[in-house]
Short mmCIF file of C-alpha atoms and ligand atoms in Angstrom, two decimals:
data_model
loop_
_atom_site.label_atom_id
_atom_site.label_comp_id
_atom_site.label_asym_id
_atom_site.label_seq_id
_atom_site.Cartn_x
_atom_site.Cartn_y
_atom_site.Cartn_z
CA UNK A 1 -15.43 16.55 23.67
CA UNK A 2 -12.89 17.18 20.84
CA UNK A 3 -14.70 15.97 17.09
CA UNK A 4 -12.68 14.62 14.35
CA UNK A 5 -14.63 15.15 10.69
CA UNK A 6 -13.89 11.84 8.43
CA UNK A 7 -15.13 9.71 5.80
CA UNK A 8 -14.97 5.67 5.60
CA UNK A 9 -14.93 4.21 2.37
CA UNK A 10 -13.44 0.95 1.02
CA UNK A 11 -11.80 0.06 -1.92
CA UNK A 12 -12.46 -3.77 -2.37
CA UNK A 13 -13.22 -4.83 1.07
CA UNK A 14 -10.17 -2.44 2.41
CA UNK A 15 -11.56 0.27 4.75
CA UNK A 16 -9.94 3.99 4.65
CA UNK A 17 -10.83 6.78 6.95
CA UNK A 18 -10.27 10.33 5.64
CA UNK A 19 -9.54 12.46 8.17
CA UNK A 20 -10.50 15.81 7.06
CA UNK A 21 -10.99 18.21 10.33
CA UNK A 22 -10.01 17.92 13.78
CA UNK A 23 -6.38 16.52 13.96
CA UNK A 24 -3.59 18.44 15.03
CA UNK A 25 -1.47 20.36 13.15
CA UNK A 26 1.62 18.63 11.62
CA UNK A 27 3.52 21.83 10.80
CA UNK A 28 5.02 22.06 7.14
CA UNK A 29 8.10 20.45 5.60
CA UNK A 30 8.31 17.53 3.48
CA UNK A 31 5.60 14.70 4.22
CA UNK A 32 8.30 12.40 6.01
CA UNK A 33 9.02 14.77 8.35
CA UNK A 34 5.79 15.65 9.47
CA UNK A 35 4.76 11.85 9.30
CA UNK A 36 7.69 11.46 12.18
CA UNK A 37 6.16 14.82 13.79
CA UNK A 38 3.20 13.42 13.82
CA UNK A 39 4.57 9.63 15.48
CA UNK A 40 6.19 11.62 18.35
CA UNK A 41 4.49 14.18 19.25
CA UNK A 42 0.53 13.04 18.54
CA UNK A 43 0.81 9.52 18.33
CA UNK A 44 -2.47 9.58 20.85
CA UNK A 45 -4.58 11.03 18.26
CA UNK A 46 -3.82 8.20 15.71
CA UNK A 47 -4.34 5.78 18.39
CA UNK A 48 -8.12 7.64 19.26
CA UNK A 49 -9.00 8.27 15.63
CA UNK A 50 -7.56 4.38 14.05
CA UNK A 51 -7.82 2.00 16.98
CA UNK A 52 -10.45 0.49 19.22
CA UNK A 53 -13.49 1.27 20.11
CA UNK A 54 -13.84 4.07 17.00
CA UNK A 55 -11.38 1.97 14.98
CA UNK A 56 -10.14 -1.64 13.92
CA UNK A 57 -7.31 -3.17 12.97
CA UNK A 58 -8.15 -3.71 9.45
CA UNK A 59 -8.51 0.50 9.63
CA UNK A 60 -5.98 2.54 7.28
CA UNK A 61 -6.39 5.98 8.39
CA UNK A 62 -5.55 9.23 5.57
CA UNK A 63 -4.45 12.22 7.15
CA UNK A 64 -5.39 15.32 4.92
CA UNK A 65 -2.54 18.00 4.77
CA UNK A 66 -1.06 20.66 2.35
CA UNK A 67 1.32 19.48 0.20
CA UNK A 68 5.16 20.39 0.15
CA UNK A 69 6.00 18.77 -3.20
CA UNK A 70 5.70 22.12 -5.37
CA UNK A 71 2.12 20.97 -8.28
CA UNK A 72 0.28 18.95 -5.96
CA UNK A 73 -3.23 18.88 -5.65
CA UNK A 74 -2.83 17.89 -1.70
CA UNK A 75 -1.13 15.60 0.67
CA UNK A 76 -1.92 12.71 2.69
CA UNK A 77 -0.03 10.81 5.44
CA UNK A 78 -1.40 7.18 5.96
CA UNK A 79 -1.60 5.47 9.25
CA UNK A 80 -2.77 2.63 10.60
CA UNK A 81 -3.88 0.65 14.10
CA UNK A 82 0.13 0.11 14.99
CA UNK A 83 1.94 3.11 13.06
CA UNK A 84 2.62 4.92 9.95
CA UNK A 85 3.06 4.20 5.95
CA UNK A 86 5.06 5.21 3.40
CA UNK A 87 2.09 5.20 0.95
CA UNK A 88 -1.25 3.50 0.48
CA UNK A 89 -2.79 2.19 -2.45
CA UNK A 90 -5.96 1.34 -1.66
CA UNK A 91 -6.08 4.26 0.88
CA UNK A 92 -4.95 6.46 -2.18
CA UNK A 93 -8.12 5.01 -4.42
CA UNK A 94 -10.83 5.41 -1.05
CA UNK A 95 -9.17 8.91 -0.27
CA UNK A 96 -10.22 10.70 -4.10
CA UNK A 97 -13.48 8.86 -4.05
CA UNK A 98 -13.89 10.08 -0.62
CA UNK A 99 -13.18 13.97 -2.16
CA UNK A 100 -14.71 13.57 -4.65
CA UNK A 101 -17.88 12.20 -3.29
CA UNK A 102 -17.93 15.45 -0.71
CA UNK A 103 -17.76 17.64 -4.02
CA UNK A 104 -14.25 18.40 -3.20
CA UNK A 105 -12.39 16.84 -6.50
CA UNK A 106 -13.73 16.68 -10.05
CA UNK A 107 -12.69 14.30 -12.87
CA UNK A 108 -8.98 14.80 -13.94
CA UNK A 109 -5.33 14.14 -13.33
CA UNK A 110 -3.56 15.70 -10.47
CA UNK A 111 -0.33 14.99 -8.05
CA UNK A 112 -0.98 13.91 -4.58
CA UNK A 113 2.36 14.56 -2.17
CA UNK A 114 3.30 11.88 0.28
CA UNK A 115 5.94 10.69 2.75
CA UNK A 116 7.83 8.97 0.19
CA UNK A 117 7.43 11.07 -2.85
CA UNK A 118 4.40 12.36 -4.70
CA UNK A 119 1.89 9.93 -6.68
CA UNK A 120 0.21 10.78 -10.17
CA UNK A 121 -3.42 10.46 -9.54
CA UNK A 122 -6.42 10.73 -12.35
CA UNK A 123 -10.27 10.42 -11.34
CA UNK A 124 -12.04 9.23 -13.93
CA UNK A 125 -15.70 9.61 -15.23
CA UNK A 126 -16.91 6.96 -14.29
CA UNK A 127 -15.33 7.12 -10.74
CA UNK A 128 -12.52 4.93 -11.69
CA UNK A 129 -9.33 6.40 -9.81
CA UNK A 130 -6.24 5.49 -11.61
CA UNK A 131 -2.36 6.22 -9.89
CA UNK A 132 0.90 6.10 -10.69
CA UNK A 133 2.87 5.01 -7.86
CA UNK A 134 6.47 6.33 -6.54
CA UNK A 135 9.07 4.23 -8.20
CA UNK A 136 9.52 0.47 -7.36
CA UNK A 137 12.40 -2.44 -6.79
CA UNK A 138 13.32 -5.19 -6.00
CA UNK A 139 15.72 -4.62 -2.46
CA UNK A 140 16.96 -7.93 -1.83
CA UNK A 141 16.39 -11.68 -4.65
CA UNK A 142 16.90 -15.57 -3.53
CA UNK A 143 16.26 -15.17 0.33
CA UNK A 144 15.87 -18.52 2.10
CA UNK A 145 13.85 -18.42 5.51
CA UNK A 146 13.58 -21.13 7.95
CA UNK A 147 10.01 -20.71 9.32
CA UNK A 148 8.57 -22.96 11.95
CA UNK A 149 5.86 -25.14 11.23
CA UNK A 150 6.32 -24.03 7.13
CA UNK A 151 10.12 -24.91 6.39
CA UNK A 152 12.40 -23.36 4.19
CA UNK A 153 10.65 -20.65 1.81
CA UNK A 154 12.35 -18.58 -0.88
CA UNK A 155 11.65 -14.99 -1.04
CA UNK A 156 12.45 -11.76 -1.67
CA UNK A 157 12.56 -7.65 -0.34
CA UNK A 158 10.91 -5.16 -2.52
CA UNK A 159 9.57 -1.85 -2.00
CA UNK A 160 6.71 -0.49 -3.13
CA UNK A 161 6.33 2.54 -1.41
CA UNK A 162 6.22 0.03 1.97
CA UNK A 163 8.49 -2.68 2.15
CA UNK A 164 7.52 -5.76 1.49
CA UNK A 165 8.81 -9.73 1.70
CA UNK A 166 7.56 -11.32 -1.24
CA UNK A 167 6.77 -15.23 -0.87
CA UNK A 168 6.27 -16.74 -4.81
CA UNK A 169 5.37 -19.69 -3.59
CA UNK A 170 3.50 -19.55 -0.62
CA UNK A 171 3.34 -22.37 1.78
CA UNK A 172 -0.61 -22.77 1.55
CA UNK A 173 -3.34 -21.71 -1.14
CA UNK A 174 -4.64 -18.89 -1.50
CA UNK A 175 -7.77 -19.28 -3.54
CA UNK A 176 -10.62 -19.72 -1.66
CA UNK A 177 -7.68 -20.40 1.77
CA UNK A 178 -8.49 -19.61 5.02
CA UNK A 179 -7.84 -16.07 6.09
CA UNK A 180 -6.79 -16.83 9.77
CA UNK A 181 -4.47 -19.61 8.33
CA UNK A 182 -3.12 -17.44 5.96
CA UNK A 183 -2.69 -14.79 8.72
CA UNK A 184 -1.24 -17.38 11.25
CA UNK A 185 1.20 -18.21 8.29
CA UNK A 186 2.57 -14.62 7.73
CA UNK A 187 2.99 -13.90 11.45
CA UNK A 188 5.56 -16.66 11.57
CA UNK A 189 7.17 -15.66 8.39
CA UNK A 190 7.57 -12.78 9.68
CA UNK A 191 8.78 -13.51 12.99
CA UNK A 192 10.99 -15.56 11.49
CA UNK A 193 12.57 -12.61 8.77
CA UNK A 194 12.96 -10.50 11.86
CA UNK A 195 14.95 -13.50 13.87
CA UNK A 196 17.22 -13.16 10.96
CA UNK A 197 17.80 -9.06 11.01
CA UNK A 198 15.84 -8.54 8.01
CA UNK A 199 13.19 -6.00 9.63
CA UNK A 200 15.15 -3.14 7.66
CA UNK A 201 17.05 -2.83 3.95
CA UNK A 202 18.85 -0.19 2.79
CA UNK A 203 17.27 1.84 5.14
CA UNK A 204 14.05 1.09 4.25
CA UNK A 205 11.43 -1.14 6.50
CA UNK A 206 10.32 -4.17 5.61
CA UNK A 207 7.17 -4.39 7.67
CA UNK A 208 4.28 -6.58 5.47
CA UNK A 209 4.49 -9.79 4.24
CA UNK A 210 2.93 -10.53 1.02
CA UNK A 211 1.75 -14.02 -0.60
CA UNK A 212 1.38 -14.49 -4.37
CA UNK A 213 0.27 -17.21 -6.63
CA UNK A 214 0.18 -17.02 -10.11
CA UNK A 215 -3.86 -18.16 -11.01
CA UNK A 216 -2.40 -17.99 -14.84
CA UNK A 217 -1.20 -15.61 -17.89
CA UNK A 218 -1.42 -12.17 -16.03
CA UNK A 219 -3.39 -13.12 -13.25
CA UNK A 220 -2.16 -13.18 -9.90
CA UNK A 221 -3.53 -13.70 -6.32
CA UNK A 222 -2.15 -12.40 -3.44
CA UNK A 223 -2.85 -12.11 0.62
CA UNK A 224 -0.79 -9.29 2.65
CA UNK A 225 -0.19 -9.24 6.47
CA UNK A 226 0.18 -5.22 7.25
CA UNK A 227 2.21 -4.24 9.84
CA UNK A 228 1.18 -5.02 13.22
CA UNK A 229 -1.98 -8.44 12.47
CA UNK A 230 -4.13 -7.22 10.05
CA UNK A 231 -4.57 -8.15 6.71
CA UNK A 232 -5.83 -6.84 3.50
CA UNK A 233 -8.69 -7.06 2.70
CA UNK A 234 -7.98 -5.74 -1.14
CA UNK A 235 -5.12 -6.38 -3.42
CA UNK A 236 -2.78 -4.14 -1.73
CA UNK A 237 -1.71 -1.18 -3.95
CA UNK A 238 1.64 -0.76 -2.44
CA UNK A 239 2.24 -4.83 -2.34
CA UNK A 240 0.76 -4.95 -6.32
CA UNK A 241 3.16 -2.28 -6.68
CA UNK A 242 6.02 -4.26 -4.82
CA UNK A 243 5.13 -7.76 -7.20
CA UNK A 244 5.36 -6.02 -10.34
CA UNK A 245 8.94 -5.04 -9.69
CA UNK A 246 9.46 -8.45 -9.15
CA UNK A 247 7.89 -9.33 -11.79
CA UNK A 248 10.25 -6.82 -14.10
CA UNK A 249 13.25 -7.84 -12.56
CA UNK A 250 13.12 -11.02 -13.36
CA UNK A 251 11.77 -10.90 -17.39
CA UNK A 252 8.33 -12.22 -16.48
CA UNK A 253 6.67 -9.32 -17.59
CA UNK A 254 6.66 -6.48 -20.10
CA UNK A 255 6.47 -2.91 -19.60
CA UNK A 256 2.75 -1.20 -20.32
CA UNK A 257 1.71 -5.11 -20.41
CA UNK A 258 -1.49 -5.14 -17.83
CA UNK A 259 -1.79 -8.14 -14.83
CA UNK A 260 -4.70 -8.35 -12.94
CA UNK A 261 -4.27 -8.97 -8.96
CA UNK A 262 -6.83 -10.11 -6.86
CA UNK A 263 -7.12 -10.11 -2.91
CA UNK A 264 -8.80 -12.03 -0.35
CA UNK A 265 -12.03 -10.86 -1.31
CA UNK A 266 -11.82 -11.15 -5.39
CA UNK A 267 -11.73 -7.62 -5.33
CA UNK A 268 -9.05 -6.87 -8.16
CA UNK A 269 -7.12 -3.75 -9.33
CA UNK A 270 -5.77 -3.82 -12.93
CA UNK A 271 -1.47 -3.12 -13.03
CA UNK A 272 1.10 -2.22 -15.17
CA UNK A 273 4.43 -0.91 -15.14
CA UNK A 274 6.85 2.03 -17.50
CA UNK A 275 10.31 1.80 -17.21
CA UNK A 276 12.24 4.69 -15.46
CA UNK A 277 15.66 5.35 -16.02
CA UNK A 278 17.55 6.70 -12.97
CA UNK A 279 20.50 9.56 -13.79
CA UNK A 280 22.48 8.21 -17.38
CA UNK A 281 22.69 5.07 -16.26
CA UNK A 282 20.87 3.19 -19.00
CA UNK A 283 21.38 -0.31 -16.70
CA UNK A 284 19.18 0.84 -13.59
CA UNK A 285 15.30 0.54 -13.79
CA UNK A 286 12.90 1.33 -12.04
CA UNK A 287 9.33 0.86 -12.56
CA UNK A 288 6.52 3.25 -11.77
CA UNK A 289 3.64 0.42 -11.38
CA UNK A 290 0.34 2.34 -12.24
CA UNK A 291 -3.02 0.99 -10.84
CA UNK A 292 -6.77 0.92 -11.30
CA UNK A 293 -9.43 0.46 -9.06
CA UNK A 294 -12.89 1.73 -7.75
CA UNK A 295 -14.62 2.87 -4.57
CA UNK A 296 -17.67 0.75 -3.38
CA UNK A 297 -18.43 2.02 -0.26
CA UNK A 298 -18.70 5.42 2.14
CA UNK A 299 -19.94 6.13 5.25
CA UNK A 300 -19.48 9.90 6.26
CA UNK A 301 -19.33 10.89 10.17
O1 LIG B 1 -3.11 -0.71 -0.58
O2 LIG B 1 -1.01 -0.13 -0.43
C1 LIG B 1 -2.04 -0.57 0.06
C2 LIG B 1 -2.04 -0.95 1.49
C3 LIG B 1 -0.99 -0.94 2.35
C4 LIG B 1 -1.45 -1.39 3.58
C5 LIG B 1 -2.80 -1.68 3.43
N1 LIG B 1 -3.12 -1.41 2.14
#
């Protein structure tokens, strides 16, 4: 019998698994190459460590590796029940409790290396975990989607470090809605964005489907279908990440201003944004969304 070493945690209502010992090695190179090493060559073990009967699909998995990015602390490759991510935000927060629950990381800042660029990271005193994710836009504005059963709905593409179809008005509410509903309703939307070739832009995939309404001044609600049928459970790091690009595109919201956004659960992270300028080009922004959250949970086998 082969043993994999992890840790579960979750950050609010989201589960992680760290996996710290026991999976093959992914070789070195950048993070995005060994991510696609690690899809072709030992896709079994993700399916073993992730899926049912040791898994579920709710399960984001963090796969513990050295870092290539020259000043970070580590790296970390998320997967999940049906594949890979770019980057995880609530994975991020469950994966330095996780450490530093084993003894492994004390309070400070430090640079975590992942397939789509490294992530400022800071572990606060009191356990807080604060990041900074990779930069974030908005990909595509003013979509209109024909969806079956829900009409015509406006959205839009952003990426947050995953790639993510935006709905601003969602077709149902989503405090205190029905989960499965909700669920039901982002499976179609999504069918439907695939129907019309949207599944990719500019190279990047546009695999979750995120709803969002605005609860009032700063305060936003959302509900995120991942990849494959689960949802999450928290606010979604990389989907907080993907609405406050929206958010900045559009004039709705200030740089260093915070928002809070709650999931599913009421579990909330606190967000803001700092402007980035790209090359000399004083025109092109794009934000660095920076999150806070806490750990609540872990369960060490
Ligand atoms: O927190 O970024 C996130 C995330 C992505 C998929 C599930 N959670």
């Amino acid at each position: 019998m082969h043993r994999i070493a992890f840790v579960d945690s979750h950050t609010g209502g989201e589960p992680t698994r760290l996996l710290l010992a026991g999976f093959p090695d992914l070789g070195d190179g950048p993070l995005a190459l060994r991510r696609a090493r690690l899809l072709a060559e030992h896709d079994a073990w993700r399916r073993a460590a992730i899926g049912e009967p040791r898994g579920h699909e709710a399960l984001v998995g963090a796969i513990l590796v050295p870092p290539h990015e020259p000043g970070c602390a580590f790296g970390v490759i998320f997967v999940n029940d049906v594949g890979a991510l770019g980057m995880c935000g609530h994975g991020l927060i469950g994966v330095v409790a996780s450490l530093a629950h084993l003894g492994r990381l004390a309070p400070g800042a430090f640079r975590v290396d992942t397939p789509v660029g490294p992530v400022a990271c800071a572990l606060e005193q009191d356990g807080a975990v604060t990041f900074e994710n990779v930069p974030s836009r908005v990909l595509r504005r003013d979509l209109a989607l024909t969806v079956p059963g829900l009409g015509e709905l406006r959205g839009e593409l952003a990426w947050g470090g995953n790639g993510f179809l935006l709905i601003r008005e969602p077709p149902l509410k989503l405090a205190d809605g029905d989960p499965l509903a909700l669920r039901a309703a982002c499976l179609a939307i999504r069918e439907a964005l695939l129907a019309a070739g949207l599944g990719a832009c500019e190279g990047l995939p546009i695999d979750h489907v995120e709803l969002v309404a605005r609860l009032g001044p700063g305060h936003y609600r959302n509900f995120v279908l991942c990849p494959g049928g689960a949802w999450d459970r928290s606010p979604c790091g990389t989907g907080t990440s993907a609405l406050l690009a929206s958010l900045a595109a559009r004039g709705e919201l200030e740089p260093e201003r915070a928002v809070i956004v709650e999931g599913p659960t009421g579990s909330r992270f606190v967000a803001r944004y700092r402007r980035r300028r790209r090359g000399a080009s004083a025109a092109h922004h794009r934000p660095r969304p920076s999150h806070r959250g806490r750990r609540a949970a872990l369960r060490a086998g």
